[in-house]
mmCIF file of C-alpha atoms in Angstrom:
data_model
loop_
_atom_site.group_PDB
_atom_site.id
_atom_site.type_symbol
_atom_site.label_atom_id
_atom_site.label_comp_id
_atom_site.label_asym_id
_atom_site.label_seq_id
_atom_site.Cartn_x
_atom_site.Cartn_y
_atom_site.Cartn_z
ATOM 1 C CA UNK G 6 25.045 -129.342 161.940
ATOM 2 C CA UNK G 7 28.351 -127.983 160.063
ATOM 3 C CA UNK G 8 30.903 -129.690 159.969
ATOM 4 C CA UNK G 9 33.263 -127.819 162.018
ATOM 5 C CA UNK G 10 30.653 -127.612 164.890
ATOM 6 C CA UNK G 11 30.686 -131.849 164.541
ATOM 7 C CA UNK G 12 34.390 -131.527 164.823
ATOM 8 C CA UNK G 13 33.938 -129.090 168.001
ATOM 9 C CA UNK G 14 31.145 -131.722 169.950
ATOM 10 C CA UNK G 15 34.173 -134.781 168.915
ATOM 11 C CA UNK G 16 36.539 -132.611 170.760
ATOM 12 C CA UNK G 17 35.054 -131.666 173.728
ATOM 13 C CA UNK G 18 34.192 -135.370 173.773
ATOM 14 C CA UNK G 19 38.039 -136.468 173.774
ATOM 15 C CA UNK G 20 38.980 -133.362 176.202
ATOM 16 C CA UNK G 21 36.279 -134.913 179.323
ATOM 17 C CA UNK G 22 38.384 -135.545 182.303
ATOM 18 C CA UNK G 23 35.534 -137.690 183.901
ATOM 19 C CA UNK G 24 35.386 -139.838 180.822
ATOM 20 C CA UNK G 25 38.316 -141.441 178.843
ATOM 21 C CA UNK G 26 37.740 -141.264 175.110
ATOM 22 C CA UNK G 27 39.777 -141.919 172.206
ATOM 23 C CA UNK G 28 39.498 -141.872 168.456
ATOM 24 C CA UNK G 29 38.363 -144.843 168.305
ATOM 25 C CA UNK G 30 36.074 -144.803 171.303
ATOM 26 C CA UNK G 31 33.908 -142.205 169.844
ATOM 27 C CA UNK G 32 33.587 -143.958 166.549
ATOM 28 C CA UNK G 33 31.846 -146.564 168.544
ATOM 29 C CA UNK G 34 29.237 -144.460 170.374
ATOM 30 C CA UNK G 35 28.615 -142.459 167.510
ATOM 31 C CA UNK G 36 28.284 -145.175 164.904
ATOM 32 C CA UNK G 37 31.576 -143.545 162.746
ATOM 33 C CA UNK G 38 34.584 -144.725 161.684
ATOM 34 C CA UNK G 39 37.544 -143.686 163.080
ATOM 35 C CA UNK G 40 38.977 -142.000 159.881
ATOM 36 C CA UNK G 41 35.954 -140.225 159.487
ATOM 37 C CA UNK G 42 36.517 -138.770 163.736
ATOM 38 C CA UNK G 43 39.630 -137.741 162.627
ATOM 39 C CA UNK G 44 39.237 -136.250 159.627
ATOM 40 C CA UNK G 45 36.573 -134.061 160.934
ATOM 41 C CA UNK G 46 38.901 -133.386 164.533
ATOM 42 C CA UNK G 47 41.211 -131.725 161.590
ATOM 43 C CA UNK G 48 38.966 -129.420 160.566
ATOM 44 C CA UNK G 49 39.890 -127.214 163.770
ATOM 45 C CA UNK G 50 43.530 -127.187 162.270
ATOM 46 C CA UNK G 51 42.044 -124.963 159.729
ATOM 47 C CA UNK G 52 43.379 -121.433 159.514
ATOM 48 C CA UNK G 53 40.619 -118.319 159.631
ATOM 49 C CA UNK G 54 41.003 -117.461 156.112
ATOM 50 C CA UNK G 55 39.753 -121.189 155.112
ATOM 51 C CA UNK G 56 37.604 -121.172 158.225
ATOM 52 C CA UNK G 57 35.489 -118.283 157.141
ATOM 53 C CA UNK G 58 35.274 -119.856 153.085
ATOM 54 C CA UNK G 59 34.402 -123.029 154.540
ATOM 55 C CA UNK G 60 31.740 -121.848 156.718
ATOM 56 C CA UNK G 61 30.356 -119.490 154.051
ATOM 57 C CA UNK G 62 30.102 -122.366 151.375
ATOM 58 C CA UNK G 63 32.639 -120.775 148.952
ATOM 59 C CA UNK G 64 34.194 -124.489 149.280
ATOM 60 C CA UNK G 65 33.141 -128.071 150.231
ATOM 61 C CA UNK G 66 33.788 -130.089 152.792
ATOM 62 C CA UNK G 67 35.745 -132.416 150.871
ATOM 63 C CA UNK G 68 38.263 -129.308 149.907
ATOM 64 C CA UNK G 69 38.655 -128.082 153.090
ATOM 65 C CA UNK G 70 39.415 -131.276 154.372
ATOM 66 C CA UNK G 71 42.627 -131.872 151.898
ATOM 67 C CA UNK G 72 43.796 -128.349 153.122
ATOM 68 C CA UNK G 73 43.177 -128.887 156.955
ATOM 69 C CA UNK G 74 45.715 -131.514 156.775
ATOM 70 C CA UNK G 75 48.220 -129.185 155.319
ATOM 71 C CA UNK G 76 50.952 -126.645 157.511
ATOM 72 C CA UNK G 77 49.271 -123.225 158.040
ATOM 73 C CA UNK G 78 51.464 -121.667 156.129
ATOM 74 C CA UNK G 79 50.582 -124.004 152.970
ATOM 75 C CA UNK G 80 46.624 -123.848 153.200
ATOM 76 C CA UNK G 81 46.055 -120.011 151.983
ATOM 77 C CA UNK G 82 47.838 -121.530 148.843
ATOM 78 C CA UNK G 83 45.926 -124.132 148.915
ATOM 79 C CA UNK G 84 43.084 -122.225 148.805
ATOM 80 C CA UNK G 85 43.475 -120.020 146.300
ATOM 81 C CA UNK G 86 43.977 -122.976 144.558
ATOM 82 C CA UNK G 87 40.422 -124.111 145.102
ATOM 83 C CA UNK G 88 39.126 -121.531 142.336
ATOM 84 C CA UNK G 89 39.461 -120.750 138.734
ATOM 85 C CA UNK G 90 39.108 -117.418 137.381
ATOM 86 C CA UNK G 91 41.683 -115.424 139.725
ATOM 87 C CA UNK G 92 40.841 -112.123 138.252
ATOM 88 C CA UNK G 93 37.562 -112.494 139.510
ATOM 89 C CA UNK G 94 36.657 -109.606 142.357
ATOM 90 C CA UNK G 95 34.991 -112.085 144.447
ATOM 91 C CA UNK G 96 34.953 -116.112 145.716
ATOM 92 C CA UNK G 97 30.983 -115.878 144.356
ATOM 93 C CA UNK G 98 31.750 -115.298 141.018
ATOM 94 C CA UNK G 99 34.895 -118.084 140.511
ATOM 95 C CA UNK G 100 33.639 -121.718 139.578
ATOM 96 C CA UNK G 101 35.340 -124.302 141.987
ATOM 97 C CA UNK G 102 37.638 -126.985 140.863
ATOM 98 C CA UNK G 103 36.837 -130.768 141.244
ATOM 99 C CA UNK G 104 38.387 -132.310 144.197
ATOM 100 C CA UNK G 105 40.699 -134.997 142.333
ATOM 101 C CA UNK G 106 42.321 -131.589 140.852
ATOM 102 C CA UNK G 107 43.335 -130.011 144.052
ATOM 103 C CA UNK G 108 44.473 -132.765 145.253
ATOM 104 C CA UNK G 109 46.547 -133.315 142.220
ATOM 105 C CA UNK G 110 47.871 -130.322 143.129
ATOM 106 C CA UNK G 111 48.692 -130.490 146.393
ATOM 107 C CA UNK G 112 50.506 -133.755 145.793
ATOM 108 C CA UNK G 113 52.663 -131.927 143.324
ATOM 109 C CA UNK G 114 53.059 -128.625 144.819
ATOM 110 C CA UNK G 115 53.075 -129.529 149.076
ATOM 111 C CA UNK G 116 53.788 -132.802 150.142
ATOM 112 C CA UNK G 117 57.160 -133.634 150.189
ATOM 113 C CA UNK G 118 58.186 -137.305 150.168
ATOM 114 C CA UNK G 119 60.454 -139.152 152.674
ATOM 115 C CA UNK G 120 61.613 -142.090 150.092
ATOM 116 C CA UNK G 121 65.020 -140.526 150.454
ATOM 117 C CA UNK G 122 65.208 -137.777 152.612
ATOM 118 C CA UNK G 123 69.301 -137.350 154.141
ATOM 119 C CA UNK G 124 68.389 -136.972 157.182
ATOM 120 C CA UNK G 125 67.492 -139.947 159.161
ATOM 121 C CA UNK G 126 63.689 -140.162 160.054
ATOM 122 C CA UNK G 127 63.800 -141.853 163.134
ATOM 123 C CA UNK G 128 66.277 -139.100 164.967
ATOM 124 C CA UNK G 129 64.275 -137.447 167.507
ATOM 125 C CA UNK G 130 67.127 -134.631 168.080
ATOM 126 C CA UNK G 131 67.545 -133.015 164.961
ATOM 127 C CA UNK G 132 65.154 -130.675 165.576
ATOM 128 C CA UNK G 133 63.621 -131.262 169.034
ATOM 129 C CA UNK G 134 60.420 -129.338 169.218
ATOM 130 C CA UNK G 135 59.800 -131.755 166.261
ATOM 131 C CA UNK G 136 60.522 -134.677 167.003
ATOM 132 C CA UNK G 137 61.209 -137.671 164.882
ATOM 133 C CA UNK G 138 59.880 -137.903 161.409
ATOM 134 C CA UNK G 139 59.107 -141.958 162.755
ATOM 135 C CA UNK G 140 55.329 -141.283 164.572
ATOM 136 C CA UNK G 141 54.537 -137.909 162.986
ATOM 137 C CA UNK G 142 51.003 -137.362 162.727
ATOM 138 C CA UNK G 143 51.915 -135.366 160.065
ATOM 139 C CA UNK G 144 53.776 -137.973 158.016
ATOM 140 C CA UNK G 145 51.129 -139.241 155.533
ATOM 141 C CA UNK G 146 52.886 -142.901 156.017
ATOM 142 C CA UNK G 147 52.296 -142.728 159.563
ATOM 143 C CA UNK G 148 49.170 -141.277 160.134
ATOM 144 C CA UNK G 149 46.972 -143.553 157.522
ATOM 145 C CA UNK G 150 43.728 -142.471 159.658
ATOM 146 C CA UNK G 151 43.968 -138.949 157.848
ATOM 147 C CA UNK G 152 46.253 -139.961 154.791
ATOM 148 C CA UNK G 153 44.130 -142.661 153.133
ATOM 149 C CA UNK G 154 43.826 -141.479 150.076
ATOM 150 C CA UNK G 155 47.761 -141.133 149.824
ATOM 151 C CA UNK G 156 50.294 -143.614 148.928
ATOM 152 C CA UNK G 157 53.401 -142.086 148.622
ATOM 153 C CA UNK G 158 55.583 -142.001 152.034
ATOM 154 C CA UNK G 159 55.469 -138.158 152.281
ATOM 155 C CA UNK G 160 55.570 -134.656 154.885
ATOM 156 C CA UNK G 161 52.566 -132.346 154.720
ATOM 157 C CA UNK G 162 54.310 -130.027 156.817
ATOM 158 C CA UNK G 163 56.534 -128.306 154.408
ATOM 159 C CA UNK G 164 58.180 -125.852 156.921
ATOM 160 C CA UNK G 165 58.730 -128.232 159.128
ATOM 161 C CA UNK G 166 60.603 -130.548 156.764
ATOM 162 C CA UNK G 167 62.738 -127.501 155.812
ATOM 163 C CA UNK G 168 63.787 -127.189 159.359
ATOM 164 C CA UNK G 169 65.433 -130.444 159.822
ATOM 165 C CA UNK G 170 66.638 -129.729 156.117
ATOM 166 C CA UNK G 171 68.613 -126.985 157.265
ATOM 167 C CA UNK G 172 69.580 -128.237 160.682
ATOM 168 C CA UNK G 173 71.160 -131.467 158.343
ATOM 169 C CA UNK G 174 73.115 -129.228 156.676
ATOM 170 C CA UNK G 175 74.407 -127.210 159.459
ATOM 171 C CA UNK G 176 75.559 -130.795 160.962
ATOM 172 C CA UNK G 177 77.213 -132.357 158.500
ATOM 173 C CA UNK G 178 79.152 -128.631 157.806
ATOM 174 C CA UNK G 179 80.616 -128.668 161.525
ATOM 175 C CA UNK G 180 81.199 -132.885 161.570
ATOM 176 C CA UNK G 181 83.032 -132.927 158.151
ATOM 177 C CA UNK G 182 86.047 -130.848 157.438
ATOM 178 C CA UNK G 183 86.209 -128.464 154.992
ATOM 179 C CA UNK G 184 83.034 -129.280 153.561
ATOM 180 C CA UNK G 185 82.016 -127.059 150.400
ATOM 181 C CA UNK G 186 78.335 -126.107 149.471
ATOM 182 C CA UNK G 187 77.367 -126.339 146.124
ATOM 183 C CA UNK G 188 74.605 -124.196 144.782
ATOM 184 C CA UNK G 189 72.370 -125.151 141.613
ATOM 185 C CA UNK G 190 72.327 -121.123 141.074
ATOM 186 C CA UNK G 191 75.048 -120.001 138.292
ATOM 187 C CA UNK G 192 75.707 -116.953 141.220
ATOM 188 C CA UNK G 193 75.866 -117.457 144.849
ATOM 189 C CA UNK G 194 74.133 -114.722 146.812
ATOM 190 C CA UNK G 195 76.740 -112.777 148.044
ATOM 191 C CA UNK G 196 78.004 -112.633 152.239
ATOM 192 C CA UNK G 197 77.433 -116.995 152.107
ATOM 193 C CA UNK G 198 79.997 -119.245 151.197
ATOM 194 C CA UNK G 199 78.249 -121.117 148.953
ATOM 195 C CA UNK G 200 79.624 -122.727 145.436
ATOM 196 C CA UNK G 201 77.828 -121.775 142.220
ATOM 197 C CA UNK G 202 77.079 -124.449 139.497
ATOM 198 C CA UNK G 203 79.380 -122.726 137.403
ATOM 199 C CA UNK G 204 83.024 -123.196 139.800
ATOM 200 C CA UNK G 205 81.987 -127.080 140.514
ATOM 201 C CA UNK G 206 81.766 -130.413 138.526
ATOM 202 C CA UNK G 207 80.300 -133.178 140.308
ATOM 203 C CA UNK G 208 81.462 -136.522 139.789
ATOM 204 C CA UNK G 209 78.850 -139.082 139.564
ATOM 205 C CA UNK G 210 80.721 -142.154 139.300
ATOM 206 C CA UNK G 211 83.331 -143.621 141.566
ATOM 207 C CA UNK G 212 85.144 -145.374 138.889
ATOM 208 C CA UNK G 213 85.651 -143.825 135.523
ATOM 209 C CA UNK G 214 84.087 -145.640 132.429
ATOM 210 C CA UNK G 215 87.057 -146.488 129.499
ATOM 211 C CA UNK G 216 86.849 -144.915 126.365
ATOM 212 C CA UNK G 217 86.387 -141.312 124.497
ATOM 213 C CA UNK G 218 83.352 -140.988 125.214
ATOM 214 C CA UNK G 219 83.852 -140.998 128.735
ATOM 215 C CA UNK G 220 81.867 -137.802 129.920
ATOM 216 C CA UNK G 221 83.916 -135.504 132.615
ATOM 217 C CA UNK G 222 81.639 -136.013 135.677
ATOM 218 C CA UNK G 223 82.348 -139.659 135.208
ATOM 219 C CA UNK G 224 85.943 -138.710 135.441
ATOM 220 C CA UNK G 225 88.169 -139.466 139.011
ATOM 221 C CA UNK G 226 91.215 -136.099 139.480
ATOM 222 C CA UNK G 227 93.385 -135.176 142.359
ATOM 223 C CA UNK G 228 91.044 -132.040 143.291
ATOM 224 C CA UNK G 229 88.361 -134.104 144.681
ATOM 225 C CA UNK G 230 86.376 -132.679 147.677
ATOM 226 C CA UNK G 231 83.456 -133.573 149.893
ATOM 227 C CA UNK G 232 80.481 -131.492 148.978
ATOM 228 C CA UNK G 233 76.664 -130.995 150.467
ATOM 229 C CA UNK G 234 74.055 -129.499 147.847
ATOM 230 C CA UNK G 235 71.873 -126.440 149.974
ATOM 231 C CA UNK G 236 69.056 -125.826 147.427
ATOM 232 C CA UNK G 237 67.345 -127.507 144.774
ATOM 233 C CA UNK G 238 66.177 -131.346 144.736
ATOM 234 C CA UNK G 239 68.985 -132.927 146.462
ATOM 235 C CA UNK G 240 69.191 -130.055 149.512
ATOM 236 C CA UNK G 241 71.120 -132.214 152.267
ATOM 237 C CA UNK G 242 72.549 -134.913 150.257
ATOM 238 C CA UNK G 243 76.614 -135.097 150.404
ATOM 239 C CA UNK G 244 78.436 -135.623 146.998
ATOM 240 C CA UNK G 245 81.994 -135.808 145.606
ATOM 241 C CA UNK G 246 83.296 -132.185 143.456
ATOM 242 C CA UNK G 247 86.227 -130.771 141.585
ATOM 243 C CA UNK G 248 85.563 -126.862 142.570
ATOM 244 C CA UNK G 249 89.924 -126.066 141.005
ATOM 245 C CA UNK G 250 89.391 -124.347 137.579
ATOM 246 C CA UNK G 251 92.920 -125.007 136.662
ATOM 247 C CA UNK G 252 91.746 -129.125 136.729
ATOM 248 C CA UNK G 253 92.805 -130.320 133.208
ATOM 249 C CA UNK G 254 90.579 -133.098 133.179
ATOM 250 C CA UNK G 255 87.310 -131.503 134.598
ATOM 251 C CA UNK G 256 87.568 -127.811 133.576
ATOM 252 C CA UNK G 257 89.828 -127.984 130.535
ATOM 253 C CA UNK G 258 87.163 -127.835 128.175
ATOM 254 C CA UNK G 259 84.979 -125.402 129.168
ATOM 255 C CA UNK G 260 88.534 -123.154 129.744
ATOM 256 C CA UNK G 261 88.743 -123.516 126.200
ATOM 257 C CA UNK G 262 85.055 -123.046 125.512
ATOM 258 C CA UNK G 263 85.641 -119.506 127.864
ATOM 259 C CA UNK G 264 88.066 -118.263 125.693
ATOM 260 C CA UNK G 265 86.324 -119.038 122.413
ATOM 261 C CA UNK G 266 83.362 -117.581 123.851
ATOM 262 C CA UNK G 267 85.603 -114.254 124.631
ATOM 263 C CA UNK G 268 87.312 -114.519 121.087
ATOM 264 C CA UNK G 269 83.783 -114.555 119.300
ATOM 265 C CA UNK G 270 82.830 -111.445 121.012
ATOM 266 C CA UNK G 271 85.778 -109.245 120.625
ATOM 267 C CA UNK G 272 85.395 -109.944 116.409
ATOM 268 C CA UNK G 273 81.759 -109.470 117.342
ATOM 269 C CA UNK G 274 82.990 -105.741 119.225
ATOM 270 C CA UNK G 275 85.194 -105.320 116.506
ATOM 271 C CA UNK G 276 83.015 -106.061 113.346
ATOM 272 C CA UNK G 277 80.128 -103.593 115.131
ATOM 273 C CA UNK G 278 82.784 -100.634 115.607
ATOM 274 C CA UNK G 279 83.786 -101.310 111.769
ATOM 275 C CA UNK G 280 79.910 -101.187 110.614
ATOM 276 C CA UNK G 281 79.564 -98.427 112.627
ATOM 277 C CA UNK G 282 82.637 -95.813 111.167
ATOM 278 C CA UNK G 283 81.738 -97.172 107.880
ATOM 279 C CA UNK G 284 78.038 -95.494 108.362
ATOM 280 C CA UNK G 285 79.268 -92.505 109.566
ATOM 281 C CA UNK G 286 81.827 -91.629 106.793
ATOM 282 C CA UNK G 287 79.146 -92.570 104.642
ATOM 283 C CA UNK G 288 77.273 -89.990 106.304
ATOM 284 C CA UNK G 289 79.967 -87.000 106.677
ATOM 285 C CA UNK G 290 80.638 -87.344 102.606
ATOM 286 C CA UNK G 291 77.104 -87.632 101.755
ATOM 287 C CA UNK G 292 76.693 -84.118 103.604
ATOM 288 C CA UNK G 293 79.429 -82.550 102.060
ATOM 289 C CA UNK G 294 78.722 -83.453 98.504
ATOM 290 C CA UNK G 295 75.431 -81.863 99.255
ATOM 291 C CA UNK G 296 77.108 -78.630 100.776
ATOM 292 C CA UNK G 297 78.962 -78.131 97.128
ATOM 293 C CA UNK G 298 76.765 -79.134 94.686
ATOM 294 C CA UNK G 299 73.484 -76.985 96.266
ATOM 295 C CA UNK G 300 71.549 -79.341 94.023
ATOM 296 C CA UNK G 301 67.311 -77.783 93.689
ATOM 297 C CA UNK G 302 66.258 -81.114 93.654
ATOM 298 C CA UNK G 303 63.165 -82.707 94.706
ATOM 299 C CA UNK G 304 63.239 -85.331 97.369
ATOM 300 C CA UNK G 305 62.732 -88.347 95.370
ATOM 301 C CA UNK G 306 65.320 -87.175 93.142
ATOM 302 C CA UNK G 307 67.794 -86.477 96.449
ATOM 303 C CA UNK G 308 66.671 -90.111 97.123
ATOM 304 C CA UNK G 309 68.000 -91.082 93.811
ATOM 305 C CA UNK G 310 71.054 -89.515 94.067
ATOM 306 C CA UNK G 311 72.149 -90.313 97.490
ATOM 307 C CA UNK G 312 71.391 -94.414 96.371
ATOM 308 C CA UNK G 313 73.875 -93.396 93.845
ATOM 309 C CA UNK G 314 77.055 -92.536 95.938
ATOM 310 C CA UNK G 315 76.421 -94.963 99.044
ATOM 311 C CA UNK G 316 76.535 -97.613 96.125
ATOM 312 C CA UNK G 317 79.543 -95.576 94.458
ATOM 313 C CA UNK G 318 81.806 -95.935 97.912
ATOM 314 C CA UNK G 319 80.696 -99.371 99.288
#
């Protein structure tokens, strides 16, 4: 029997109205563990694409059982994943990677971890088709039937995890007054009002350390401003900027920097439109000695003599 059929017979099992079954009543009559029911009750989580490779043996069960627990819209990824040799024109001729490396992979790539998340994990209103993040089935801390083999505190559902990322954000921007959002991108996309790295200095420390060596970031000014970061590793979380380039103590330096930066490339302009006439009167006189002289010379001798006057008016 495949494994996906065994997963079909352990469902209809559970679904019986005339019997009541559970997980762990099943493992009984059937001599399994419970893990091992609902590890296999996964498998019918699987989208068709890993379906149909599972079924045809172009992977094992053991890989398609790391990418049933994953979101749908994570597991083609996953699979693809399952394979070396992408250029390959077919799944027969691409050797399949060891299990520890997918799952390497997938620990680095999909689950997201909840160690400190901004939102809080137990609201249940956040987003409500969702629920809370508390009893998840897919939270690999909760669900320890299916996560085992994990020990970090994480979300296999990435889209998911997004959602209540962005619906964070959109609460703390109508709760807190004249919130700004900070980008990590040097340019904001444009129609959002969104911060770029560039226009904002985030202070790290509450209290400034003494000494020259003090770093600006570490800095307290008057210009200070609630913040919430939208992208990058700390989406959601809420931190203290200075977004006013005319702040002495966290933009003065990199004013200065600007205009050095803007010096150095109008000498640089300048110094390439001096090169540049200097090559073309070079050029002009070189043409016109050669206009009066007529000279019947040969072209290593032209050579010779043109060497001659670019040297002669350097």
């Amino acid at each position: 029997m495949h494994p996906l059929e065994e997963a079909q017979g352990f469902r209809a099992l559970l679904e019986r109205q005339e019997t009541t079954y559970t997980i762990e009543k099943v493992a009984a009559k059937t001599g399994k563990s419970a893990a091992y029911i609902a590890k296999r009750l996964r498998l019918l989580d699987l989208v068709p694409l890993v379906a149909d490779a599972f079924t045809a043996g172009h992977i094992r069960i053991e890989h398609a059982l790391l990418i049933a627990k994953l979101g749908a819209d994570a597991q083609e990824k996953a699979l693809a994943h399952c394979f070396d040799g992408y250029y390959a024109s077919n799944d027969s001729e691409r050797s399949l990677v060891p299990v520890s490396r997918l799952q390497a992979w997938i620990e680095q790539n999909i689950y997201l971890s909840l160690k400190s998340v901004p939102f809080s994990k137990d609201d249940e209103t956040l987003v409500r088709e969702a629920g809370s993040c508390a009893n998840c089935p897919k939270r690999t801390g909760f669900n320890k039937l299916l996560f085992s083999e994990v020990r970090e505190d994480s979300c296999a559902d990435g889209a998911c995890f997004n959602r209540k990322l962005d619906a964070h954000i959109t609460q703390r921007v109508t709760k807190i007054p004249n919130l700004v959002q900070i980008t990590e991108n040097y340019k904001a996309p444009e129609g959002v009002p969104f911060v770029p790295r560039r226009n904002y200095v985030e202070v790290v420390s509450r209290k400034g350390k003494k000494g020259k060596d003090t770093r600006p970031e570490e800095k307290l000014c008057a210009h200070l401003t609630p913040a919430i970061h939208v992208d990058g590793l700390d989406r959601g979380r809420l931190a203290k900027v200075c977004a006013d380039p005319n702040c002495k103590i966290h933009f003065g330096n990199r004013n200065d920097e600007e205009k050095q930066r803007l010096q150095w490339k109008a000498e640089k302009t300048a110094a390439n439109k001096k090169t540049k006439q200097t090559l073309a009167f070079r050029h002009r006189l070189l043409a016109d000695v050669l206009k009066r002289v007529k000279p019947q010379f040969d072209t290593e001798e032209l050579r010779m003599v043109a060497q001659f006057i670019l040297r002669s008016v350097a």
